[in-house]
XYZ file of C-alpha atoms in Angstrom:
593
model
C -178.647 26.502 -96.960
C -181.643 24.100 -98.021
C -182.511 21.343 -96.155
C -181.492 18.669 -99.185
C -177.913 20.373 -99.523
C -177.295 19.692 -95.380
C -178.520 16.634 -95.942
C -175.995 15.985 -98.760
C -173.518 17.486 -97.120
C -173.807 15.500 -94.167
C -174.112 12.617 -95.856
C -170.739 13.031 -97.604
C -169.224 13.708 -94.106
C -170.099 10.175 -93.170
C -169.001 8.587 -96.031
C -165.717 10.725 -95.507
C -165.401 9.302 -91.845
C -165.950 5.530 -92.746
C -163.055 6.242 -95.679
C -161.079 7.330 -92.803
C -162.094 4.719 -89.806
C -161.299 1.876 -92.871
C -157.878 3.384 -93.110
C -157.271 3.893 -89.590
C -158.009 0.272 -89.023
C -155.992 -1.072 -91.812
C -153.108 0.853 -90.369
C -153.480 -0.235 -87.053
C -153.995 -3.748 -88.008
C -153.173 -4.795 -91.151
C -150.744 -2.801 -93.086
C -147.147 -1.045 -92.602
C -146.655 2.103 -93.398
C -148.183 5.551 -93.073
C -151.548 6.621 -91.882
C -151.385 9.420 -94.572
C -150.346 6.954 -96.914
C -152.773 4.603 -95.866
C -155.894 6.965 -96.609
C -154.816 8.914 -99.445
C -151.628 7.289 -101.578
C -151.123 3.805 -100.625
C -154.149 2.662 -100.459
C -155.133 -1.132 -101.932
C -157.068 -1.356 -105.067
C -159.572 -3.207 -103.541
C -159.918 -1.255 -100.526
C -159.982 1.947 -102.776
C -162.829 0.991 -104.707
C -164.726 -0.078 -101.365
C -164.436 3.058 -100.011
C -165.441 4.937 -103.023
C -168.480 2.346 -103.196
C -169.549 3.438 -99.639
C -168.855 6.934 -100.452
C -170.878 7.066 -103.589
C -173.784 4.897 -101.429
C -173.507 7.377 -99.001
C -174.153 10.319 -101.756
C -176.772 8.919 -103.359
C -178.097 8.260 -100.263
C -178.460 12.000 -99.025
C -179.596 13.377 -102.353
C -182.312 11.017 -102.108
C -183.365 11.547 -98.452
C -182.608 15.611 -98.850
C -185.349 15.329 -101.574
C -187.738 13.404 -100.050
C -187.160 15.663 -97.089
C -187.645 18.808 -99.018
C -190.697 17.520 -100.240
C -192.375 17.096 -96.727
C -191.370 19.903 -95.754
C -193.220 21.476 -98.579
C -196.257 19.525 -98.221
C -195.915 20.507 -94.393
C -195.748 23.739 -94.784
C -198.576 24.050 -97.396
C -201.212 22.212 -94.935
C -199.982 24.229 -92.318
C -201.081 27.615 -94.584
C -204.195 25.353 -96.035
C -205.237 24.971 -91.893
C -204.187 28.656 -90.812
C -206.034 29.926 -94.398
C -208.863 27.777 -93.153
C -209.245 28.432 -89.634
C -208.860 32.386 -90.757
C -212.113 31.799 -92.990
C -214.343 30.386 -90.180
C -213.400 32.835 -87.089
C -213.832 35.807 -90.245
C -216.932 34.633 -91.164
C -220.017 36.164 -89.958
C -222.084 33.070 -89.666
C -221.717 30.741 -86.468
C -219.899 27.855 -87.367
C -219.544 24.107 -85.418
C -218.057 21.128 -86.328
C -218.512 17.518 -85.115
C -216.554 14.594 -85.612
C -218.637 11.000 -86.446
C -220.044 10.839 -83.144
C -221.035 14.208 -82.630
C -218.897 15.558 -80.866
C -217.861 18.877 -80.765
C -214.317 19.257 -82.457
C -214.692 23.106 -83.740
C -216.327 26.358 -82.603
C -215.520 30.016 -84.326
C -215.966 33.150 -82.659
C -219.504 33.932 -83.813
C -220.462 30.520 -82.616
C -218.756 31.290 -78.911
C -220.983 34.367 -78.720
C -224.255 33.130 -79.942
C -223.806 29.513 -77.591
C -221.731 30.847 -74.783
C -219.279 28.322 -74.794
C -215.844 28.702 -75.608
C -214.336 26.830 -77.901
C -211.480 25.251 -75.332
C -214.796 24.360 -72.724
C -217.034 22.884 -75.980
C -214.344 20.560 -77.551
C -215.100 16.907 -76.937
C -218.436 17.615 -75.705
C -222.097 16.041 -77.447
C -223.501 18.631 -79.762
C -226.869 18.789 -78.029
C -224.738 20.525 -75.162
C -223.680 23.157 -76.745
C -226.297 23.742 -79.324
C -229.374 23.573 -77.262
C -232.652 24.368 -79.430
C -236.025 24.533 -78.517
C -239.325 25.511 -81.127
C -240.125 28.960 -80.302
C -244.094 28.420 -79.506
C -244.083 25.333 -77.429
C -240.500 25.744 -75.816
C -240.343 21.796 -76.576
C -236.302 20.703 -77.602
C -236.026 20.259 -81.353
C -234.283 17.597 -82.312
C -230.806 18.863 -83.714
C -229.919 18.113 -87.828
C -226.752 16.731 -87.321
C -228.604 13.323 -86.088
C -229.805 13.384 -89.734
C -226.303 14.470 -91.287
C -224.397 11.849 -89.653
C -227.082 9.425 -90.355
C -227.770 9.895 -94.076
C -225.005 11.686 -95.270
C -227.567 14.833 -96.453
C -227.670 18.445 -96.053
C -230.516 19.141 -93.593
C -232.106 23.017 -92.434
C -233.973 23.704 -89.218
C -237.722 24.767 -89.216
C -238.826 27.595 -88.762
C -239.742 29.502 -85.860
C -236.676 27.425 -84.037
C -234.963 29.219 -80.901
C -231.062 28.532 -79.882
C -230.659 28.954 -75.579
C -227.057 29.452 -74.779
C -225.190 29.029 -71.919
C -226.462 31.365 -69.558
C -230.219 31.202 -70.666
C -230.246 33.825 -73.578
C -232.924 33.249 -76.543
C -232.290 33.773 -80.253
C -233.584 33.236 -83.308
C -231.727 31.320 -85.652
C -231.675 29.889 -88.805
C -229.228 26.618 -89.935
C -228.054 24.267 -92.106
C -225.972 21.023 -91.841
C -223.860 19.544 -94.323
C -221.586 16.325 -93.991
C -217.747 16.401 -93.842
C -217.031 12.858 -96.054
C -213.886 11.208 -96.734
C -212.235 10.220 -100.081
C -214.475 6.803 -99.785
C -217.509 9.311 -99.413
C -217.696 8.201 -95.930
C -219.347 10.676 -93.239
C -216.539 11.604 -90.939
C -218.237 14.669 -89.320
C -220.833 17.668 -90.075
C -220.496 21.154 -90.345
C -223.061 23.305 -88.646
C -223.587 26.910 -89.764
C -226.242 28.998 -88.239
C -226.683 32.695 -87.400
C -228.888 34.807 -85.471
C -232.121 36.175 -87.445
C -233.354 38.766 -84.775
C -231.500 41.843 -86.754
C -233.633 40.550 -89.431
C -236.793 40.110 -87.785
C -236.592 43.986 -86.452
C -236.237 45.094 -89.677
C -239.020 42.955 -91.287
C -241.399 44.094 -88.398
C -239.935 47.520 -89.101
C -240.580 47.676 -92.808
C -244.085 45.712 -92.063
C -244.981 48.876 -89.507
C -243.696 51.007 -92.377
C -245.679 49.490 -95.277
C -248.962 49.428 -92.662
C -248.008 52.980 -92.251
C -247.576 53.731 -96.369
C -250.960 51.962 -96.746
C -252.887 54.203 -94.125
C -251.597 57.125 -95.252
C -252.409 56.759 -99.327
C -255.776 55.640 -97.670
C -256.427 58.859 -96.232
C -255.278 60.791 -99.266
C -257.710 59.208 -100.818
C -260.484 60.119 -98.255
C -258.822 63.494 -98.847
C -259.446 63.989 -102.442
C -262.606 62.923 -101.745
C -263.442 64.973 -99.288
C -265.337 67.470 -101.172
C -267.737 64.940 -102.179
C -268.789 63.667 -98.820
C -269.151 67.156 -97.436
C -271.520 67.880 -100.131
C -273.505 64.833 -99.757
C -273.200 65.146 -95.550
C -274.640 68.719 -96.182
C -277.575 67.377 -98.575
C -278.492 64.859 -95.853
C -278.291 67.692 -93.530
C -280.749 70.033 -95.296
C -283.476 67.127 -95.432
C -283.124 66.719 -92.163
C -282.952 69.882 -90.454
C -285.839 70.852 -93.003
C -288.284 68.195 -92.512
C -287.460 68.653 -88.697
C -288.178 71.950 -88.682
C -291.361 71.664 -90.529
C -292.477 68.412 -88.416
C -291.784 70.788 -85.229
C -294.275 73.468 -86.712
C -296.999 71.145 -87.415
C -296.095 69.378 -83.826
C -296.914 73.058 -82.645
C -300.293 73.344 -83.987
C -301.423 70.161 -82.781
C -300.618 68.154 -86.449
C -298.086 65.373 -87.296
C -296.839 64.832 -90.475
C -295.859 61.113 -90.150
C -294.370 62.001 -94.087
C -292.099 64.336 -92.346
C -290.651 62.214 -89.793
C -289.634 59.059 -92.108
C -287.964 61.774 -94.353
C -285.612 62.840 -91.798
C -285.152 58.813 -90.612
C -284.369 58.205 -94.068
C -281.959 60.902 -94.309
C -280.395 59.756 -90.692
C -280.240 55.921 -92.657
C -278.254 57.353 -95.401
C -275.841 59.215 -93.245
C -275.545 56.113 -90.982
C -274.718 54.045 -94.037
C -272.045 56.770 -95.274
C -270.074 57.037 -92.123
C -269.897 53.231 -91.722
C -268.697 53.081 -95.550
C -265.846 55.734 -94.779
C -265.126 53.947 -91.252
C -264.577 50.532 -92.847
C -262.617 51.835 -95.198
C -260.135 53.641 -93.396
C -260.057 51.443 -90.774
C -256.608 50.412 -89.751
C -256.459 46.436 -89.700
C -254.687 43.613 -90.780
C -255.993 42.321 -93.403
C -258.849 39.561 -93.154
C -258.568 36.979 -96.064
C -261.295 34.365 -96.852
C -264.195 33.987 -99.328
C -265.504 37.192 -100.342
C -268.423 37.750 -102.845
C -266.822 40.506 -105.748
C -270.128 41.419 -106.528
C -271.059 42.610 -103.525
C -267.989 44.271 -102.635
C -268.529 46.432 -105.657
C -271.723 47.155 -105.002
C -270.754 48.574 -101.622
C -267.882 50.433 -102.419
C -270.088 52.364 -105.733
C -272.108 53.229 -102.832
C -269.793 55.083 -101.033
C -268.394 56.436 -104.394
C -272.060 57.335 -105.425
C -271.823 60.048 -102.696
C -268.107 61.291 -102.751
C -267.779 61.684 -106.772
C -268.967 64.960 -108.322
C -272.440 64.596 -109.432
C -270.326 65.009 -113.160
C -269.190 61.131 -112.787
C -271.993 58.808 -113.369
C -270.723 55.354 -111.794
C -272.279 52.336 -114.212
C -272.610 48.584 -112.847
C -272.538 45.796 -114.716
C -272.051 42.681 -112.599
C -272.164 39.177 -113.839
C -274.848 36.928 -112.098
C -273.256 33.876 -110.654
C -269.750 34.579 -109.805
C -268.235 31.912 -107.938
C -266.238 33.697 -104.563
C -262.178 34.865 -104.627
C -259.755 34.869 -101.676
C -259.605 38.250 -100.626
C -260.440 41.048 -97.774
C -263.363 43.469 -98.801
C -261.425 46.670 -97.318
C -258.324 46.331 -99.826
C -260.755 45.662 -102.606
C -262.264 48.809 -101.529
C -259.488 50.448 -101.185
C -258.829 49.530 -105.242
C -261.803 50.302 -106.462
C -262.033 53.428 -104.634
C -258.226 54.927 -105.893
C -258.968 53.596 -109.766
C -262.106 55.673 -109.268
C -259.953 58.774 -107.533
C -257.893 58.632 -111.030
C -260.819 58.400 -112.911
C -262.458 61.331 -111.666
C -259.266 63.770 -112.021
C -259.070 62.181 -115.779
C -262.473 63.471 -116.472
C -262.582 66.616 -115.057
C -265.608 67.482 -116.635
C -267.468 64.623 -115.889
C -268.253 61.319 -117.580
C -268.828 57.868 -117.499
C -266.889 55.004 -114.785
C -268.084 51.984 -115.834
C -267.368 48.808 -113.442
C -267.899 45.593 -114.729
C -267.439 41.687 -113.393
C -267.129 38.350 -115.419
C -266.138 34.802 -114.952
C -263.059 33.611 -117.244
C -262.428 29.677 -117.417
C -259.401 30.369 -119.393
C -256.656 33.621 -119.683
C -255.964 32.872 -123.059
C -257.867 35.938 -124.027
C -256.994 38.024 -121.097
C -253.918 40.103 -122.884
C -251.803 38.677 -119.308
C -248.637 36.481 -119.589
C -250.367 32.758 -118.279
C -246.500 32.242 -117.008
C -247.035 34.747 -114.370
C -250.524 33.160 -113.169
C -251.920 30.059 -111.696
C -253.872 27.719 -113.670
C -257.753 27.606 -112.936
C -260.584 30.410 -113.262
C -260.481 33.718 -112.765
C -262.901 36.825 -112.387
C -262.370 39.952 -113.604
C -262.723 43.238 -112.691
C -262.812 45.664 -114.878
C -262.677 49.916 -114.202
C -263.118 51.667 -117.307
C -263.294 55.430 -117.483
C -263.809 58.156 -120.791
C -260.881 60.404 -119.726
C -257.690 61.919 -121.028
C -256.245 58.485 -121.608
C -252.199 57.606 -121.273
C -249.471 57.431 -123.607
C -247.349 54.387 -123.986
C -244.510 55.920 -122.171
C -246.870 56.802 -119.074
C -248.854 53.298 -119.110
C -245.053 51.622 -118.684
C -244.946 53.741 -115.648
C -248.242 53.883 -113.973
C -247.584 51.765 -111.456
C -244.272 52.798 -110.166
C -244.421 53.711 -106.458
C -244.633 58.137 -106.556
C -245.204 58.596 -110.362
C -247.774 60.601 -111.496
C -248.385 62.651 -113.912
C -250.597 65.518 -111.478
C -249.437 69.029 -110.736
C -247.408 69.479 -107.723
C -249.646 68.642 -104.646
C -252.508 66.980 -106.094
C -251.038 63.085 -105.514
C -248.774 61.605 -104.283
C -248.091 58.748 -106.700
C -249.094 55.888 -104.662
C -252.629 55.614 -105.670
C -251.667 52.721 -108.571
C -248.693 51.319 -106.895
C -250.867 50.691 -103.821
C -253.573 49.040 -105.866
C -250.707 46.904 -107.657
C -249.334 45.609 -104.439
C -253.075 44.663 -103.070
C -253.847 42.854 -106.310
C -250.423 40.868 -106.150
C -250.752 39.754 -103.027
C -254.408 38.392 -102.887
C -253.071 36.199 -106.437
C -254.050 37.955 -108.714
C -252.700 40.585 -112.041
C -253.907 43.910 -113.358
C -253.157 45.114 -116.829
C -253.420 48.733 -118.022
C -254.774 49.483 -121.305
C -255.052 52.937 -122.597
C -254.506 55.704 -125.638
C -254.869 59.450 -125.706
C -258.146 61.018 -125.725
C -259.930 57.032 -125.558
C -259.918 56.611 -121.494
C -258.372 54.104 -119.720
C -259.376 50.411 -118.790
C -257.923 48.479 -115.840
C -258.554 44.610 -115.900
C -257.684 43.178 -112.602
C -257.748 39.478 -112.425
C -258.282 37.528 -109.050
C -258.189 33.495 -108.475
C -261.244 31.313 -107.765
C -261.574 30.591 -104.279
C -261.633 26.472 -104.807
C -263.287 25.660 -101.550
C -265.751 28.668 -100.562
C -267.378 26.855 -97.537
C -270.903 27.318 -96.354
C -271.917 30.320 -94.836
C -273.350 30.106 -91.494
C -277.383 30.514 -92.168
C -278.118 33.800 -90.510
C -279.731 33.928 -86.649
C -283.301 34.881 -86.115
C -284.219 37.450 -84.306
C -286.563 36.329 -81.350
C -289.386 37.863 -80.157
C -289.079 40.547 -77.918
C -290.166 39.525 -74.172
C -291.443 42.206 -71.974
C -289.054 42.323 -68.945
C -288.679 44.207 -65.583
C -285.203 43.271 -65.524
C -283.116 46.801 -64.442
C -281.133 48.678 -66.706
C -278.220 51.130 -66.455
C -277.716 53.322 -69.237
C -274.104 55.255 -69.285
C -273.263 58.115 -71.701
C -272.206 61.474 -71.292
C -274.552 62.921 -74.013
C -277.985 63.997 -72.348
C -279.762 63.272 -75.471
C -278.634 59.740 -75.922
C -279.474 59.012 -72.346
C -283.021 60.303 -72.639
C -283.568 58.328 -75.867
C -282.273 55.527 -73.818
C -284.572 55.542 -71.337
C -287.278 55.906 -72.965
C -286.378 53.201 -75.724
C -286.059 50.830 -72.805
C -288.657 51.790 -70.775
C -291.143 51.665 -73.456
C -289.893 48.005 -74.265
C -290.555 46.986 -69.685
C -287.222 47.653 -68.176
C -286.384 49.382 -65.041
C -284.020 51.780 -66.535
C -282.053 53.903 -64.824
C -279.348 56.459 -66.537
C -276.021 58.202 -65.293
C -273.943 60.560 -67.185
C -270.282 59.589 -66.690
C -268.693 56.577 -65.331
C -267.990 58.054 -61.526
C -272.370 58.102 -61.698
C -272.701 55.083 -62.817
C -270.905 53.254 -59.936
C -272.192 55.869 -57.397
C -275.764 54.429 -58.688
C -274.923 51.198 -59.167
C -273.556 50.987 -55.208
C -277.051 52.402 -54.515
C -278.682 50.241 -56.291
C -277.172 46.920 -55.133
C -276.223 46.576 -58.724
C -278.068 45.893 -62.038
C -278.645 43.357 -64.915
C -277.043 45.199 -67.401
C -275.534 48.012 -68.234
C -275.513 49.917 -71.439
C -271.975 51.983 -71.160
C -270.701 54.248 -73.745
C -266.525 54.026 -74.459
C -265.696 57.502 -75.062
C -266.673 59.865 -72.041
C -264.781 62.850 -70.316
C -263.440 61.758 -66.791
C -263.718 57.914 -66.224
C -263.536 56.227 -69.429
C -265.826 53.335 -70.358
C -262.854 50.808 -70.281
C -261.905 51.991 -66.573
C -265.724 52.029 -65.810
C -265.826 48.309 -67.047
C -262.834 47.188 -64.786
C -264.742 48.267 -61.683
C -267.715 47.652 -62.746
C -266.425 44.170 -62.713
C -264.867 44.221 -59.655
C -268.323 45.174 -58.183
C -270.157 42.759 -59.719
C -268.395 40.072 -61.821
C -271.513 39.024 -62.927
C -272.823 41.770 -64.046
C -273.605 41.931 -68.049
C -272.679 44.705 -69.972
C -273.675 46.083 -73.788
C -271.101 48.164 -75.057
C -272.386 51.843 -77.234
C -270.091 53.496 -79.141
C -269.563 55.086 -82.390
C -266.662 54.450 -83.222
C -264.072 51.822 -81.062
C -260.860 50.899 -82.553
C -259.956 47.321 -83.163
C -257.473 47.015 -80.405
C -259.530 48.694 -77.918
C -262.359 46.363 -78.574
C -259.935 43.142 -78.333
C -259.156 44.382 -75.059
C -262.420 45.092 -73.833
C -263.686 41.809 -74.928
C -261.415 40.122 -72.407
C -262.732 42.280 -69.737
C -265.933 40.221 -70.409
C -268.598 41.988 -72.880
C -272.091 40.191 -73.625
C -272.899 42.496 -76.495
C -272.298 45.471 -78.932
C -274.861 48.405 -80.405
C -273.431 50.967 -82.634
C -274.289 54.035 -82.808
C -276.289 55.647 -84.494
C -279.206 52.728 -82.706
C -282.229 52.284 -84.319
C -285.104 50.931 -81.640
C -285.191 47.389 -82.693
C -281.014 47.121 -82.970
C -280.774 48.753 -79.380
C -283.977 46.261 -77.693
C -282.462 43.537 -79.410
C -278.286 43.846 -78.399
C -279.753 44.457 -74.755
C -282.104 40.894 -75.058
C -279.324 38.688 -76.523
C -277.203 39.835 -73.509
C -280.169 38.891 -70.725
C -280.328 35.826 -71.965
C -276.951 34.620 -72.146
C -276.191 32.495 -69.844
């Protein structure tokens, strides 16, 4: 039975019993006769229409209450769902939810929120925000001062910074990004603020993750590239190799029959230049680094990587310069421009496989509006271009719309990859800049790529000048594992006044430098068989802390370099050493102080 009907229902009932009690009275009191009679038959007009007053009041009466009744009931049981509905949504949702009342106080915690704080909800109720939600910045470790302050006090949605760390209960660190909104009234008052926050390590994994991945990508297409050009190098290694080994051998001859050919010699130092200059090309290209953005001078970029092209294209490819004069600087990192130039040549060359001309031109645009490249997708201000133009097979319309999509190509099975032109795409975007493709069968392609001017380019430290040369007796150590290098050590050093001494691994050289009561400095090698340099360094230092020390190497990776530097390192002298470079790293050390 519905609630309105009992109420009816009862409310009848009473108006029954007063119809009764009246009669009972007047029969007890007033009236002769019987009780029956009394309430039902004989009753007195005007007590009859009093009763069926009270009885009708009485009706009237519950039909209005059992409505008003059903109604709250209703109304009840609809906020009840509305709460239960929206209590369901916050523990089911996967971000952290907490909710303060006007004086920030903690009036609401879901389950996500319990985990990532460490309070439960029951323990957190009635308790000041900055309690429960403790944050701290996550480089100084300094409290951050909590949005709801800011909610509560202008009635706005406020975020956290970045980089912000929440510590729970028992000391844990995450992450976390948030947001604060106020709770308002029906005036618009603030009557409380809803914090919602979640935990971003998960994401910061993956981002590091698909960062190490990318870094990975990157390398890789690099060395594809150093692949297909492989041929190219080895021919021009093997060219440098003849005039060497050739003018050696004849220098040797004359050297036998009493006659030097001074000719002879700077042929095969020339040669040993040009080698020296190839290697550190291929080395600084490959090199795995982050990149290194600032000023950079597109000219001279170019010009070094057609260098290195010069010597890994076929002889077929003739690579053409045409640089403007006066280029103002763009923001960029010479390796990944190098790294573009040198896979738009790589394309080039298999789209002329009988040879022709790569032309590579710069110029200085004050406007885009004849650039061909939507100005909506660009920054205003000036722009240089670089341009790679080749005389190959050309591209269709259908390929040019898909040259740059990450593995297309249009090669025979396992002569690409397809990441050549998606590579260079990504590079360009990210230092600012566009490229646009523009091409037709049998005409060659042309790549514009178009890069911001750098605003504020800075001065460029003036270069240091080289001192004069002292002659010294201060004693030298020289450490390296190849005989020759240690003999051309010596005598380098020697020749120059030191007191050179040499040992040929890194167990020698602290055998001698025990013996010797130690040395100035010592010229150590990285890479050696038994005791590397970077152990040799360690005890070297914890012989002599003092001691200064020139690292010679090769070739020493970025990292291993960073952590040889702490060590304490006074200088550096790559290999291949020319006299001067060798007398001059080991000076600069001495005289530090």
């Amino acid at each position: 039975m519905r609630t309105s009907h009992k109420i009816i229902a009862l409310a009848v009932g009473l108006g029954l019993f007063i119809w009764f009690a009246d009669g009972l009275t007047d029969y007890i009191w007033f009236y002769k006769g019987s009780l029956l009679g009394l309430l039902l038959t004989e009753v007195p007009a005007h007590e009859l229409y009093i009763r069926l007053l009270i009885l009708v009041c009485f009706v009237g009466f519950g039909v209005v209450a059992g409505g008003i009744v059903e109604r709250l009931q209703k109304a009840r049981t609809q906020l009840s769902a509305s709460r239960q509905w929206l209590s369901t949504t916050l523990t089911s949702i996967g971000d952290a939810v907490i909710v303060t009342d006007r004086q920030g106080r903690v009036s609401f915690l879901n389950p996500t929120a319990e985990g990532l704080t460490g309070w439960r909800a029951s323990e957190a109720r009635g308790r000041p925000l900055h309690e429960v939600f403790n944050i701290i910045n996550e480089y100084t470790l300094r409290p951050v001062a909590s949005p709801v302050d800011k909610v509560l006090a202008e009635g706005i949605v406020v975020g956290l910074a970045n980089h912000t760390l929440l510590v729970s209960k028992d000391g844990r660190r995450a992450p976390i990004e948030d947001s604060g909104a106020p709770i308002k009234t029906a005036e618009g008052k603030v009557d409380g603020v809803v914090l919602v926050f979640r935990d971003v390590s998960g994401r910061r994994k993956a981002e590091e993750e698909r960062a190490r991945l990318d870094d990975q990508l990157k390398q890789s297409q690099k060395l594809e590239s150093l692949g297909t050009l492989a041929g190219g190098l080895a021919h021009e290694f093997n060219n440098i190799l003849t005039v060497m080994m050739g003018y050696g051998e004849a220098a040797l001859g004359q050297a036998r029959n009493g006659v030097v050919d001074i000719a002879d010699l700077e042929q095969v130092l020339a040669a040993g230049r040009k080698g020296h200059s190839l290697v550190s090309g291929i080395m600084t290209y490959s090199r795995r680094q982050e990149a290194r953005v600032g000023p950079l001078d597109l000219n001279r970029t170019v010009r070094d990587a057609a260098e290195l092209l010069g010597h890994a294209l076929p002889k077929a490819v003739t690579v053409q310069l045409d640089l403007a004069p006066g280029l103002g600087k763009m923001l960029g990192d010479a390796v990944q421009l190098e790294h573009v130039l040198i896979n738009l040549a790589t394309n080039a060359r298999d789209a002329m496989p009988q040879g022709g001309l790569l032309t590579v031109s710069t110029s200085a645009h004050a406007s885009m509006d004849d650039c061909g490249v939507d100005q909506a997708q660009l920054s205003s201000g000036p722009y240089l271009r670089l341009r790679v133009r080749d005389q190959g097979q050309g591209m269709d319309e259908a390929t040019q719309e898909r040259v740059f999509e990450p593995f297309f190509t249009t090669k025979e099975a396992g002569r690409g990859t397809g990441l050549g032109l998606s590579t260079v795409y990504g590079i360009v975007n990210s230092l600012g800049g566009r490229i646009v493709c523009q091409s037709e069968p049998g005409q060659g392609t042309c790549f514009d790529l178009y890069f911001p001017v750098c605003q504020n380019e800075g001065q460029a430290p003036a270069p240091a000048s080289s001192a004069e040369l002292p002659d010294e007796r201060e004693r030298v150590l020289v450490v390296d594992d190849e005989p020759a290098i240690l003999n051309l050590g010596h005598r380098l050093l020697t020749e120059a006044g030191y007191r050179v001494e040499v040992a040929a691994g890194g167990e020698e050289a602290l055998a001698r430098f025990r013996a010797n009561g130690g040395f100035d400095l010592v010229v150590l090698d990285i890479s050696m068989p038994g005791m590397d340099g970077r152990t040799c360094l360690k005890r070297l230092r914890e012989l002599s802390p003092e001691v200064k020390v020139v690292l010679a190497s090769g070739y020493a990776p970025q990292e291993l370099m960073e952590e040889m530097s702490t060590l304490g390192l006074q200088g550096f002298a790559a290999k291949p050493f020319l006299r001067g470079e060798l007398l001059k790293a080991v000076r600069a050390a001495l005289e530090q102080a």
